[in-house]
mmCIF file of C-alpha atoms and ligand atoms in Angstrom:
data_model
loop_
_atom_site.group_PDB
_atom_site.id
_atom_site.type_symbol
_atom_site.label_atom_id
_atom_site.label_comp_id
_atom_site.label_asym_id
_atom_site.label_seq_id
_atom_site.Cartn_x
_atom_site.Cartn_y
_atom_site.Cartn_z
ATOM 1 C CA MET A 1 -33.777 -7.515 1.351
ATOM 2 C CA LEU A 2 -32.429 -7.126 -2.810
ATOM 3 C CA LYS A 3 -29.260 -8.966 -3.132
ATOM 4 C CA ARG A 4 -26.688 -8.401 -6.119
ATOM 5 C CA LYS A 5 -22.765 -8.467 -6.623
ATOM 6 C CA VAL A 6 -19.337 -6.574 -7.457
ATOM 7 C CA ILE A 7 -17.119 -6.584 -8.687
ATOM 8 C CA MET A 8 -13.968 -4.453 -8.175
ATOM 9 C CA ALA A 9 -11.442 -3.444 -10.732
ATOM 10 C CA ILE A 10 -8.090 -2.483 -8.875
ATOM 11 C CA ALA A 11 -5.602 -0.322 -10.374
ATOM 12 C CA ASP A 12 -2.932 -1.019 -7.848
ATOM 13 C CA GLY A 13 -1.104 2.704 -7.283
ATOM 14 C CA LEU A 14 -2.837 4.207 -10.300
ATOM 15 C CA GLY A 15 -3.686 7.678 -7.845
ATOM 16 C CA ASP A 16 -0.911 10.483 -9.211
ATOM 17 C CA ARG A 17 -0.273 14.072 -8.781
ATOM 18 C CA PRO A 18 -0.033 16.275 -12.084
ATOM 19 C CA ASN A 19 3.406 15.582 -13.647
ATOM 20 C CA SER A 20 4.947 18.020 -16.111
ATOM 21 C CA SER A 21 6.300 15.746 -19.348
ATOM 22 C CA LEU A 22 2.273 14.972 -19.638
ATOM 23 C CA GLY A 23 1.194 18.506 -20.300
ATOM 24 C CA SER A 24 0.440 18.814 -16.086
ATOM 25 C CA LYS A 25 -2.065 16.136 -16.471
ATOM 26 C CA THR A 26 -1.382 12.608 -13.913
ATOM 27 C CA PRO A 27 -0.699 9.697 -15.609
ATOM 28 C CA LEU A 28 -4.422 8.536 -15.915
ATOM 29 C CA GLU A 29 -5.766 12.169 -17.169
ATOM 30 C CA TYR A 30 -3.071 11.610 -19.779
ATOM 31 C CA ALA A 31 -4.131 7.888 -20.773
ATOM 32 C CA ARG A 32 -6.671 7.223 -23.571
ATOM 33 C CA THR A 33 -9.290 4.880 -21.379
ATOM 34 C CA PRO A 34 -12.399 5.455 -23.324
ATOM 35 C CA ASN A 35 -14.342 2.337 -21.070
ATOM 36 C CA LEU A 36 -12.987 3.648 -18.148
ATOM 37 C CA ASP A 37 -14.909 6.959 -18.645
ATOM 38 C CA HIS A 38 -18.215 5.232 -20.801
ATOM 39 C CA LEU A 39 -18.446 3.929 -16.110
ATOM 40 C CA ALA A 40 -17.571 7.687 -14.985
ATOM 41 C CA THR A 41 -20.286 8.583 -16.999
ATOM 42 C CA GLU A 42 -22.974 6.490 -16.176
ATOM 43 C CA GLY A 43 -21.824 5.557 -12.933
ATOM 44 C CA ILE A 44 -21.222 7.523 -9.526
ATOM 45 C CA THR A 45 -17.396 8.608 -8.652
ATOM 46 C CA GLY A 46 -15.717 9.834 -5.442
ATOM 47 C CA MET A 47 -12.445 9.960 -3.831
ATOM 48 C CA MET A 48 -11.135 7.492 -1.374
ATOM 49 C CA ASN A 49 -8.697 7.658 1.493
ATOM 50 C CA PRO A 50 -7.036 3.539 2.416
ATOM 51 C CA ILE A 51 -6.795 5.104 6.097
ATOM 52 C CA SER A 52 -7.664 8.541 6.141
ATOM 53 C CA SER A 53 -5.821 12.237 4.518
ATOM 54 C CA GLY A 54 -2.572 11.984 4.207
ATOM 55 C CA ILE A 55 -2.055 8.420 6.159
ATOM 56 C CA PRO A 56 0.185 6.533 2.821
ATOM 57 C CA VAL A 57 -0.292 2.637 2.905
ATOM 58 C CA GLY A 58 1.833 -0.450 2.112
ATOM 59 C CA THR A 59 -0.275 -2.450 -0.827
ATOM 60 C CA ASP A 60 -1.031 -4.661 1.803
ATOM 61 C CA MET A 61 -2.816 -3.153 4.722
ATOM 62 C CA GLY A 62 -4.692 -1.223 0.848
ATOM 63 C CA HIS A 63 -5.730 -3.759 -0.149
ATOM 64 C CA LEU A 64 -6.982 -5.639 3.156
ATOM 65 C CA ILE A 65 -9.281 -2.240 3.689
ATOM 66 C CA LEU A 66 -10.292 -3.125 -0.353
ATOM 67 C CA PHE A 67 -10.772 -6.432 1.196
ATOM 68 C CA GLY A 68 -13.553 -4.906 3.822
ATOM 69 C CA TYR A 69 -11.127 -5.790 7.185
ATOM 70 C CA GLN A 70 -9.654 -2.351 9.486
ATOM 71 C CA PRO A 71 -6.451 -0.805 9.603
ATOM 72 C CA GLN A 72 -6.366 -2.300 13.622
ATOM 73 C CA HIS A 73 -6.479 -5.856 11.497
ATOM 74 C CA TYR A 74 -2.539 -5.476 10.417
ATOM 75 C CA PRO A 75 -0.955 -8.883 10.777
ATOM 76 C CA GLY A 76 1.919 -6.759 9.500
ATOM 77 C CA ARG A 77 3.535 -8.048 6.092
ATOM 78 C CA GLY A 78 5.664 -11.635 6.981
ATOM 79 C CA PRO A 79 2.163 -13.128 7.285
ATOM 80 C CA ILE A 80 0.565 -11.829 4.319
ATOM 81 C CA GLU A 81 3.876 -12.526 2.161
ATOM 82 C CA ALA A 82 3.935 -16.207 3.525
ATOM 83 C CA LEU A 83 -0.241 -16.023 2.764
ATOM 84 C CA GLY A 84 0.566 -15.338 -0.588
ATOM 85 C CA ILE A 85 3.308 -18.186 -0.432
ATOM 86 C CA GLY A 86 0.679 -21.606 -0.344
ATOM 87 C CA MET A 87 3.063 -21.335 2.952
ATOM 88 C CA GLU A 88 0.665 -22.811 5.845
ATOM 89 C CA ILE A 89 0.924 -20.149 9.098
ATOM 90 C CA GLN A 90 -0.821 -20.963 12.325
ATOM 91 C CA PRO A 91 -2.532 -18.380 15.067
ATOM 92 C CA GLY A 92 0.461 -16.913 16.997
ATOM 93 C CA ASP A 93 3.508 -18.088 14.334
ATOM 94 C CA ILE A 94 6.015 -15.095 14.186
ATOM 95 C CA VAL A 95 6.772 -14.465 10.408
ATOM 96 C CA PHE A 96 8.823 -12.668 8.216
ATOM 97 C CA ARG A 97 9.649 -11.840 5.077
ATOM 98 C CA CYS A 98 13.596 -11.945 4.524
ATOM 99 C CA ASN A 99 16.071 -11.047 1.260
ATOM 100 C CA PHE A 100 18.663 -13.513 0.513
ATOM 101 C CA ALA A 101 21.438 -11.395 0.490
ATOM 102 C CA THR A 102 25.485 -11.508 -0.218
ATOM 103 C CA VAL A 103 26.965 -10.603 3.494
ATOM 104 C CA ASP A 104 30.947 -10.202 2.856
ATOM 105 C CA ASP A 105 33.127 -11.716 6.412
ATOM 106 C CA ASN A 106 32.611 -8.743 8.374
ATOM 107 C CA GLY A 107 29.240 -8.603 7.794
ATOM 108 C CA ILE A 108 29.313 -6.159 5.894
ATOM 109 C CA VAL A 109 25.737 -6.535 3.468
ATOM 110 C CA VAL A 110 27.146 -6.182 -0.321
ATOM 111 C CA ASP A 111 24.425 -6.907 -2.121
ATOM 112 C CA ARG A 112 20.639 -7.486 0.040
ATOM 113 C CA ARG A 113 18.811 -9.050 -2.650
ATOM 114 C CA ALA A 114 22.394 -11.479 -3.875
ATOM 115 C CA GLY A 115 22.328 -10.362 -7.366
ATOM 116 C CA ARG A 116 18.806 -10.581 -7.826
ATOM 117 C CA ILE A 117 18.674 -14.202 -7.546
ATOM 118 C CA ARG A 118 16.268 -15.871 -9.133
ATOM 119 C CA GLU A 119 17.372 -19.444 -9.462
ATOM 120 C CA LYS A 120 17.363 -22.822 -7.163
ATOM 121 C CA THR A 121 16.385 -20.796 -4.202
ATOM 122 C CA ASP A 122 14.020 -23.322 -3.848
ATOM 123 C CA GLN A 123 17.979 -25.841 -2.881
ATOM 124 C CA ILE A 124 18.432 -22.997 -0.489
ATOM 125 C CA ALA A 125 15.394 -23.328 1.540
ATOM 126 C CA GLU A 126 15.758 -26.463 1.526
ATOM 127 C CA VAL A 127 18.422 -26.859 3.701
ATOM 128 C CA ILE A 128 16.878 -23.944 5.884
ATOM 129 C CA ASN A 129 14.135 -25.140 6.098
ATOM 130 C CA GLY A 130 13.522 -27.390 9.765
ATOM 131 C CA MET A 131 16.679 -26.505 10.923
ATOM 132 C CA GLU A 132 17.070 -26.992 14.892
ATOM 133 C CA LEU A 133 17.499 -23.806 17.023
ATOM 134 C CA GLU A 134 15.882 -24.524 20.476
ATOM 135 C CA LYS A 135 14.549 -27.057 22.175
ATOM 136 C CA GLY A 136 10.018 -26.729 21.166
ATOM 137 C CA VAL A 137 10.743 -23.639 18.620
ATOM 138 C CA GLU A 138 9.710 -25.074 15.382
ATOM 139 C CA VAL A 139 11.087 -23.467 12.340
ATOM 140 C CA TYR A 140 10.436 -22.892 8.689
ATOM 141 C CA PHE A 141 11.362 -21.580 5.148
ATOM 142 C CA LYS A 142 10.105 -21.213 1.847
ATOM 143 C CA GLN A 143 11.631 -19.336 -1.031
ATOM 144 C CA ALA A 144 8.707 -16.701 -3.003
ATOM 145 C CA THR A 145 10.184 -15.120 -6.156
ATOM 146 C CA GLU A 146 13.262 -14.488 -6.455
ATOM 147 C CA HIS A 147 15.331 -13.257 -3.629
ATOM 148 C CA ARG A 148 12.509 -12.876 -1.280
ATOM 149 C CA ALA A 149 12.120 -15.605 1.158
ATOM 150 C CA VAL A 150 10.075 -15.694 4.416
ATOM 151 C CA LEU A 151 10.766 -16.717 7.259
ATOM 152 C CA CYS A 152 8.451 -18.807 10.301
ATOM 153 C CA LEU A 153 8.826 -19.568 14.068
ATOM 154 C CA ARG A 154 6.563 -21.724 16.095
ATOM 155 C CA GLY A 155 6.505 -22.611 19.676
ATOM 156 C CA GLU A 156 5.852 -20.574 22.606
ATOM 157 C CA GLY A 157 6.944 -17.976 24.380
ATOM 158 C CA LEU A 158 7.276 -16.019 21.789
ATOM 159 C CA SER A 159 7.345 -12.625 20.345
ATOM 160 C CA ASP A 160 7.111 -10.709 17.264
ATOM 161 C CA LYS A 161 7.689 -6.915 18.954
ATOM 162 C CA ILE A 162 11.888 -6.951 18.094
ATOM 163 C CA SER A 163 13.259 -5.304 15.293
ATOM 164 C CA ASP A 164 14.803 -6.772 11.176
ATOM 165 C CA SER A 165 18.016 -7.300 10.037
ATOM 166 C CA ASP A 166 18.158 -5.980 7.252
ATOM 167 C CA PRO A 167 19.633 -2.091 6.521
ATOM 168 C CA LYS A 168 17.041 -1.818 3.847
ATOM 169 C CA ALA A 169 17.321 0.423 0.586
ATOM 170 C CA PRO A 170 19.943 2.142 -0.463
ATOM 171 C CA ASN A 171 21.906 0.125 2.457
ATOM 172 C CA ASP A 172 24.345 -1.538 0.971
ATOM 173 C CA GLY A 173 27.845 -1.281 2.011
ATOM 174 C CA LYS A 174 26.574 -0.755 5.317
ATOM 175 C CA PRO A 175 26.614 -3.717 8.294
ATOM 176 C CA TYR A 176 23.109 -6.346 8.459
ATOM 177 C CA HIS A 177 21.277 -5.094 11.869
ATOM 178 C CA GLN A 178 21.352 -7.020 15.275
ATOM 179 C CA VAL A 179 17.831 -7.939 16.120
ATOM 180 C CA GLU A 180 16.646 -6.739 19.179
ATOM 181 C CA ALA A 181 14.220 -6.953 21.091
ATOM 182 C CA LEU A 182 11.570 -3.986 20.720
ATOM 183 C CA ASP A 183 10.215 -4.278 24.038
ATOM 184 C CA SER A 184 11.049 -6.006 27.794
ATOM 185 C CA SER A 185 9.782 -9.077 27.646
ATOM 186 C CA ALA A 186 11.566 -11.945 27.592
ATOM 187 C CA GLU A 187 9.843 -13.346 24.615
ATOM 188 C CA ALA A 188 11.023 -10.294 22.342
ATOM 189 C CA GLN A 189 14.120 -10.436 24.122
ATOM 190 C CA ARG A 190 13.809 -14.426 23.326
ATOM 191 C CA THR A 191 12.753 -13.387 20.409
ATOM 192 C CA ALA A 192 15.552 -11.851 19.092
ATOM 193 C CA ASP A 193 18.085 -14.142 20.227
ATOM 194 C CA LEU A 194 16.979 -16.676 18.717
ATOM 195 C CA VAL A 195 16.179 -14.657 14.922
ATOM 196 C CA ASN A 196 20.304 -13.869 15.768
ATOM 197 C CA LEU A 197 20.761 -17.423 16.014
ATOM 198 C CA PHE A 198 19.245 -18.023 12.792
ATOM 199 C CA LEU A 199 21.196 -15.030 10.629
ATOM 200 C CA LYS A 200 24.893 -16.662 12.115
ATOM 201 C CA LYS A 201 23.874 -20.434 11.807
ATOM 202 C CA THR A 202 22.136 -20.829 8.255
ATOM 203 C CA HIS A 203 25.321 -17.971 7.253
ATOM 204 C CA GLU A 204 27.962 -20.336 8.550
ATOM 205 C CA ILE A 205 25.373 -22.647 6.123
ATOM 206 C CA LEU A 206 24.912 -20.709 3.044
ATOM 207 C CA LEU A 207 28.046 -20.304 3.127
ATOM 208 C CA SER A 208 29.138 -24.092 1.683
ATOM 209 C CA HIS A 209 25.674 -24.831 0.171
ATOM 210 C CA PRO A 210 26.304 -25.787 -4.021
ATOM 211 C CA VAL A 211 24.227 -23.213 -5.666
ATOM 212 C CA ASN A 212 25.886 -20.250 -3.716
ATOM 213 C CA GLU A 213 29.905 -22.184 -4.740
ATOM 214 C CA GLU A 214 28.529 -22.815 -8.782
ATOM 215 C CA ARG A 215 27.862 -18.937 -8.567
ATOM 216 C CA ILE A 216 30.921 -17.274 -6.912
ATOM 217 C CA ALA A 217 31.968 -19.868 -9.685
ATOM 218 C CA GLU A 218 29.635 -18.101 -12.769
ATOM 219 C CA GLY A 219 31.228 -14.065 -10.807
ATOM 220 C CA LYS A 220 27.859 -14.360 -9.782
ATOM 221 C CA LEU A 221 27.251 -13.442 -5.685
ATOM 222 C CA PRO A 222 26.434 -15.932 -3.441
ATOM 223 C CA ALA A 223 23.087 -16.393 -1.607
ATOM 224 C CA ASN A 224 24.666 -16.246 1.407
ATOM 225 C CA PHE A 225 22.729 -14.723 4.093
ATOM 226 C CA ILE A 226 19.001 -14.583 5.056
ATOM 227 C CA LEU A 227 17.925 -10.665 5.801
ATOM 228 C CA THR A 228 14.620 -10.451 8.152
ATOM 229 C CA ARG A 229 11.817 -7.380 8.190
ATOM 230 C CA GLY A 230 8.806 -7.835 8.403
ATOM 231 C CA ALA A 231 7.557 -9.575 12.246
ATOM 232 C CA GLY A 232 3.969 -9.998 12.032
ATOM 233 C CA GLN A 233 2.422 -12.763 15.240
ATOM 234 C CA MET A 234 -0.547 -14.287 12.985
ATOM 235 C CA ALA A 235 -3.891 -13.100 14.407
ATOM 236 C CA HIS A 236 -7.058 -15.386 13.980
ATOM 237 C CA LEU A 237 -9.187 -13.230 12.527
ATOM 238 C CA GLU A 238 -12.547 -13.934 10.571
ATOM 239 C CA PRO A 239 -12.342 -14.068 7.362
ATOM 240 C CA ILE A 240 -14.829 -11.134 5.659
ATOM 241 C CA THR A 241 -16.755 -13.613 3.491
ATOM 242 C CA GLN A 242 -17.827 -15.628 7.093
ATOM 243 C CA GLN A 243 -18.895 -12.258 8.363
ATOM 244 C CA LEU A 244 -20.702 -10.827 6.192
ATOM 245 C CA ASN A 245 -21.812 -14.728 4.788
ATOM 246 C CA LEU A 246 -20.694 -13.997 1.437
ATOM 247 C CA LYS A 247 -18.296 -15.972 -1.208
ATOM 248 C CA GLY A 248 -16.127 -13.987 -3.759
ATOM 249 C CA SER A 249 -13.029 -14.787 -5.628
ATOM 250 C CA CYS A 250 -9.001 -12.694 -6.846
ATOM 251 C CA ILE A 251 -8.484 -13.106 -9.674
ATOM 252 C CA ALA A 252 -4.526 -10.810 -9.722
ATOM 253 C CA GLY A 253 -0.432 -12.151 -10.490
ATOM 254 C CA GLU A 254 0.685 -11.138 -6.268
ATOM 255 C CA GLY A 255 1.389 -12.957 -4.148
ATOM 256 C CA THR A 256 0.823 -10.147 -1.583
ATOM 257 C CA VAL A 257 -2.766 -9.972 -2.705
ATOM 258 C CA LEU A 258 -3.179 -13.061 -3.143
ATOM 259 C CA GLY A 259 -2.156 -13.183 0.764
ATOM 260 C CA VAL A 260 -4.311 -10.522 1.999
ATOM 261 C CA ALA A 261 -7.492 -12.219 -0.461
ATOM 262 C CA GLN A 262 -6.548 -15.288 1.893
ATOM 263 C CA LEU A 263 -6.570 -13.931 4.376
ATOM 264 C CA ALA A 264 -10.229 -12.612 3.777
ATOM 265 C CA GLY A 265 -11.769 -16.217 3.643
ATOM 266 C CA TYR A 266 -11.021 -14.997 -1.293
ATOM 267 C CA ASN A 267 -10.803 -17.859 -3.342
ATOM 268 C CA ALA A 268 -7.407 -16.491 -5.135
ATOM 269 C CA ILE A 269 -6.496 -17.267 -8.689
ATOM 270 C CA THR A 270 -3.014 -16.733 -10.028
ATOM 271 C CA ASP A 271 -1.812 -17.433 -13.327
ATOM 272 C CA ALA A 272 2.167 -17.525 -14.137
ATOM 273 C CA SER A 273 1.008 -15.516 -17.810
ATOM 274 C CA MET A 274 -0.326 -13.203 -15.012
ATOM 275 C CA THR A 275 2.597 -11.957 -14.209
ATOM 276 C CA GLY A 276 2.285 -8.509 -12.660
ATOM 277 C CA ASN A 277 3.816 -6.239 -14.469
ATOM 278 C CA ILE A 278 2.858 -4.402 -17.767
ATOM 279 C CA ASP A 279 3.261 -8.103 -20.473
ATOM 280 C CA THR A 280 0.578 -9.157 -17.686
ATOM 281 C CA ASN A 281 -3.026 -11.675 -19.080
ATOM 282 C CA ILE A 282 -5.372 -8.690 -19.286
ATOM 283 C CA ALA A 283 -7.980 -10.973 -21.882
ATOM 284 C CA LEU A 284 -7.223 -14.478 -18.996
ATOM 285 C CA LYS A 285 -8.534 -11.988 -16.231
ATOM 286 C CA ALA A 286 -11.063 -10.300 -17.862
ATOM 287 C CA HIS A 287 -11.896 -14.408 -19.125
ATOM 288 C CA LEU A 288 -11.450 -15.532 -15.205
ATOM 289 C CA THR A 289 -13.776 -12.919 -13.496
ATOM 290 C CA ILE A 290 -16.912 -12.958 -15.289
ATOM 291 C CA GLU A 291 -16.235 -17.080 -15.258
ATOM 292 C CA GLU A 292 -16.142 -15.880 -11.353
ATOM 293 C CA ILE A 293 -18.890 -13.695 -11.051
ATOM 294 C CA VAL A 294 -21.007 -16.611 -11.944
ATOM 295 C CA ASN A 295 -20.500 -18.876 -7.785
ATOM 296 C CA ASN A 296 -19.914 -15.416 -5.932
ATOM 297 C CA ASP A 297 -21.072 -12.587 -4.961
ATOM 298 C CA ILE A 298 -17.787 -10.240 -5.514
ATOM 299 C CA VAL A 299 -14.713 -10.415 -7.544
ATOM 300 C CA TYR A 300 -11.935 -8.575 -7.071
ATOM 301 C CA VAL A 301 -9.162 -8.383 -10.524
ATOM 302 C CA HIS A 302 -6.469 -6.318 -9.624
ATOM 303 C CA LEU A 303 -2.963 -5.056 -12.477
ATOM 304 C CA LYS A 304 0.351 -4.195 -10.613
ATOM 305 C CA ALA A 305 1.531 -2.165 -13.655
ATOM 306 C CA PRO A 306 0.460 1.129 -13.253
ATOM 307 C CA ASP A 307 2.363 0.541 -9.095
ATOM 308 C CA ILE A 308 5.292 -0.648 -10.679
ATOM 309 C CA LYS A 309 5.312 2.447 -13.368
ATOM 310 C CA GLY A 310 5.392 4.380 -10.756
ATOM 311 C CA HIS A 311 7.901 3.651 -8.782
ATOM 312 C CA ASP A 312 10.176 4.007 -11.690
ATOM 313 C CA ASN A 313 9.213 7.371 -12.421
ATOM 314 C CA GLU A 314 7.987 7.083 -15.386
ATOM 315 C CA PRO A 315 4.663 9.130 -16.045
ATOM 316 C CA PHE A 316 4.557 7.306 -19.990
ATOM 317 C CA GLU A 317 4.539 4.514 -18.990
ATOM 318 C CA LYS A 318 2.464 4.610 -16.040
ATOM 319 C CA ALA A 319 -0.159 6.132 -18.618
ATOM 320 C CA GLU A 320 0.232 3.169 -20.781
ATOM 321 C CA ALA A 321 -0.752 0.685 -17.705
ATOM 322 C CA ILE A 322 -3.769 2.826 -17.668
ATOM 323 C CA GLU A 323 -4.435 1.815 -21.031
ATOM 324 C CA LEU A 324 -4.342 -1.361 -20.243
ATOM 325 C CA PHE A 325 -5.966 -1.440 -17.305
ATOM 326 C CA ASP A 326 -9.340 0.295 -19.273
ATOM 327 C CA GLN A 327 -8.133 -2.864 -22.490
ATOM 328 C CA MET A 328 -9.626 -4.797 -19.212
ATOM 329 C CA VAL A 329 -11.578 -3.095 -17.486
ATOM 330 C CA GLY A 330 -13.953 -2.863 -21.445
ATOM 331 C CA MET A 331 -13.312 -6.975 -21.640
ATOM 332 C CA ILE A 332 -15.349 -6.878 -18.283
ATOM 333 C CA LEU A 333 -18.010 -5.097 -19.704
ATOM 334 C CA GLN A 334 -18.701 -7.269 -22.318
ATOM 335 C CA ASP A 335 -19.798 -10.006 -21.007
ATOM 336 C CA LEU A 336 -20.740 -8.221 -17.909
ATOM 337 C CA PRO A 337 -24.531 -9.292 -16.220
ATOM 338 C CA GLU A 338 -27.469 -7.305 -15.407
ATOM 339 C CA ASP A 339 -27.105 -8.299 -11.556
ATOM 340 C CA VAL A 340 -23.707 -7.487 -11.463
ATOM 341 C CA TYR A 341 -21.570 -3.647 -10.177
ATOM 342 C CA ILE A 342 -18.322 -2.290 -10.919
ATOM 343 C CA ALA A 343 -16.152 -0.683 -8.811
ATOM 344 C CA LEU A 344 -13.292 0.766 -10.018
ATOM 345 C CA ALA A 345 -10.117 2.018 -6.700
ATOM 346 C CA ALA A 346 -6.585 1.258 -6.082
ATOM 347 C CA ASP A 347 -5.371 1.043 -2.850
ATOM 348 C CA HIS A 348 -2.779 3.903 -2.698
ATOM 349 C CA SER A 349 -1.420 6.705 -5.359
ATOM 350 C CA THR A 350 2.173 5.836 -7.084
ATOM 351 C CA PRO A 351 2.911 9.726 -8.765
ATOM 352 C CA CYS A 352 6.394 9.415 -10.652
ATOM 353 C CA GLU A 353 7.400 12.279 -9.385
ATOM 354 C CA VAL A 354 8.366 10.485 -5.333
ATOM 355 C CA GLY A 355 8.339 7.575 -6.151
ATOM 356 C CA GLU A 356 7.040 6.157 -3.502
ATOM 357 C CA HIS A 357 4.176 5.404 -1.777
ATOM 358 C CA THR A 358 1.761 8.667 -0.777
ATOM 359 C CA GLY A 359 -1.359 9.755 1.435
ATOM 360 C CA GLU A 360 -3.195 11.278 -1.840
ATOM 361 C CA PRO A 361 -6.040 9.819 -1.999
ATOM 362 C CA VAL A 362 -7.498 8.338 -4.771
ATOM 363 C CA PRO A 363 -9.591 8.165 -7.379
ATOM 364 C CA ILE A 364 -13.475 5.415 -7.663
ATOM 365 C CA LEU A 365 -16.122 4.881 -9.028
ATOM 366 C CA ILE A 366 -19.320 2.534 -9.102
ATOM 367 C CA TYR A 367 -21.287 1.678 -11.865
ATOM 368 C CA GLY A 368 -24.453 -0.465 -12.315
ATOM 369 C CA PRO A 369 -28.239 -1.123 -11.807
ATOM 370 C CA SER A 370 -30.064 1.939 -10.453
ATOM 371 C CA ILE A 371 -27.123 3.920 -9.033
ATOM 372 C CA ARG A 372 -28.027 7.048 -8.815
ATOM 373 C CA ARG A 373 -25.253 9.181 -11.145
ATOM 374 C CA ASP A 374 -23.591 12.351 -11.591
ATOM 375 C CA ARG A 375 -22.317 14.782 -13.991
ATOM 376 C CA ILE A 376 -19.170 13.254 -13.804
ATOM 377 C CA GLU A 377 -17.357 11.936 -16.867
ATOM 378 C CA GLN A 378 -13.967 11.171 -16.935
ATOM 379 C CA TYR A 379 -12.485 8.854 -14.489
ATOM 380 C CA ASN A 380 -8.819 10.813 -12.850
ATOM 381 C CA GLU A 381 -8.115 12.335 -9.787
ATOM 382 C CA ILE A 382 -9.384 15.256 -10.500
ATOM 383 C CA ASP A 383 -13.092 15.002 -12.165
ATOM 384 C CA CYS A 384 -14.649 12.495 -9.196
ATOM 385 C CA ALA A 385 -13.017 14.440 -6.950
ATOM 386 C CA HIS A 386 -16.125 16.231 -7.699
ATOM 387 C CA GLY A 387 -17.613 12.897 -7.695
ATOM 388 C CA GLY A 388 -21.358 11.826 -5.758
ATOM 389 C CA LEU A 389 -18.937 9.779 -3.438
ATOM 390 C CA GLY A 390 -17.537 12.603 -1.970
ATOM 391 C CA HIS A 391 -14.591 11.463 -0.061
ATOM 392 C CA LEU A 392 -14.420 8.565 1.483
ATOM 393 C CA SER A 393 -12.354 6.391 3.569
ATOM 394 C CA GLY A 394 -11.728 3.080 2.357
ATOM 395 C CA GLU A 395 -14.106 1.149 5.018
ATOM 396 C CA GLU A 396 -17.089 4.063 4.539
ATOM 397 C CA PHE A 397 -16.547 3.025 0.558
ATOM 398 C CA VAL A 398 -16.297 -1.104 1.407
ATOM 399 C CA ARG A 399 -19.519 -0.268 3.196
ATOM 400 C CA THR A 400 -20.980 1.332 0.019
ATOM 401 C CA LEU A 401 -20.283 -1.529 -1.875
ATOM 402 C CA HIS A 402 -21.653 -4.575 1.032
ATOM 403 C CA GLY A 403 -24.485 -2.013 1.192
ATOM 404 C CA LEU A 404 -25.677 -2.239 -2.705
ATOM 405 C CA MET A 405 -25.349 -5.596 -1.920
ATOM 406 C CA GLY A 406 -27.639 -6.388 0.452
ATOM 407 C CA PHE A 407 -24.992 -7.673 2.156
ATOM 408 C CA SER A 408 -24.358 -4.621 5.727
HETATM 409 ZN ZN1 LIG B 501 -0.095 -0.997 -3.863
#
């Protein structure tokens, strides 16, 4: 079968709504995007719901689907976060996302992010990693970016069916939650008890940790508590790359995306200059994309900034972030080999006026050899709704791409 390649450029949280401060245009309509519009003119467009209409997804689920899995394969946020920070996880491990937090003597969460701590969390993690909870249960703990961390419990007879201790935003000033079993199994009860013991023991240790004594002396909030959430069990997932016998890479600055990519069997490529914000190094991303497509069948390249600006309700800045995406795609286009498709997608909508992910579809596009052009000339939420691809689920979109590649 004829084999071709795909570069998929993903603008995180791209989808939006007409915004009054942009003259009733969406940030994508408002932004100057000559490269994206060129691809729309020469390619085929449509709309995509990652799962189905009206169902909002997280960045992890959205990417899981764009990388070729189905929603039921979702292993939980914890395992994905762990992969993203290079933590070794085994099937059966119970993995949690954590925050370094500040809790007062009465168990009230003063700050879920410990004053947005970003320094020396490795020294704090060091005293937690490997701690004794119970015979036969191993504790692994590693700091992630800023106030985040990952906890992994390894042992027989554990369950991920337990609740969060994190009261979640905006609940500073409320007590942390006791962890509870979410089903009636002995495994869930045991795991809930273990995590409650973990919370208590780590709090005792962290109260007198040198990093915290230093922080208090400097007038900063101490990281004296570990809040847990998103318990998940690492599943036996066959990498997509193995299922289809293809090779792929993913270039991104965000741990979540890199974690999903690794789960799916893709090489995860990053650099400190890929910041996950508007100051990210798009030239390097574009350069690596062209370099990686030479020896791979598919390359994903990700830009986080549009999502951040959507969450912050900054429509003008979101349009700027989209122009950055346009420039990155333009750089890739300059050196695009002949047998390679470019696909444009987003993992979900993050409308500025909402500030959260919503279940509205996102515009998609495919450009490349012998593609069935449609009559759409602009890449945005309004025009692409009339495009030749129609309205697809994420699964259908990815299957379409694999088909064009000759991998179906
Ligand atoms: Zn996202």
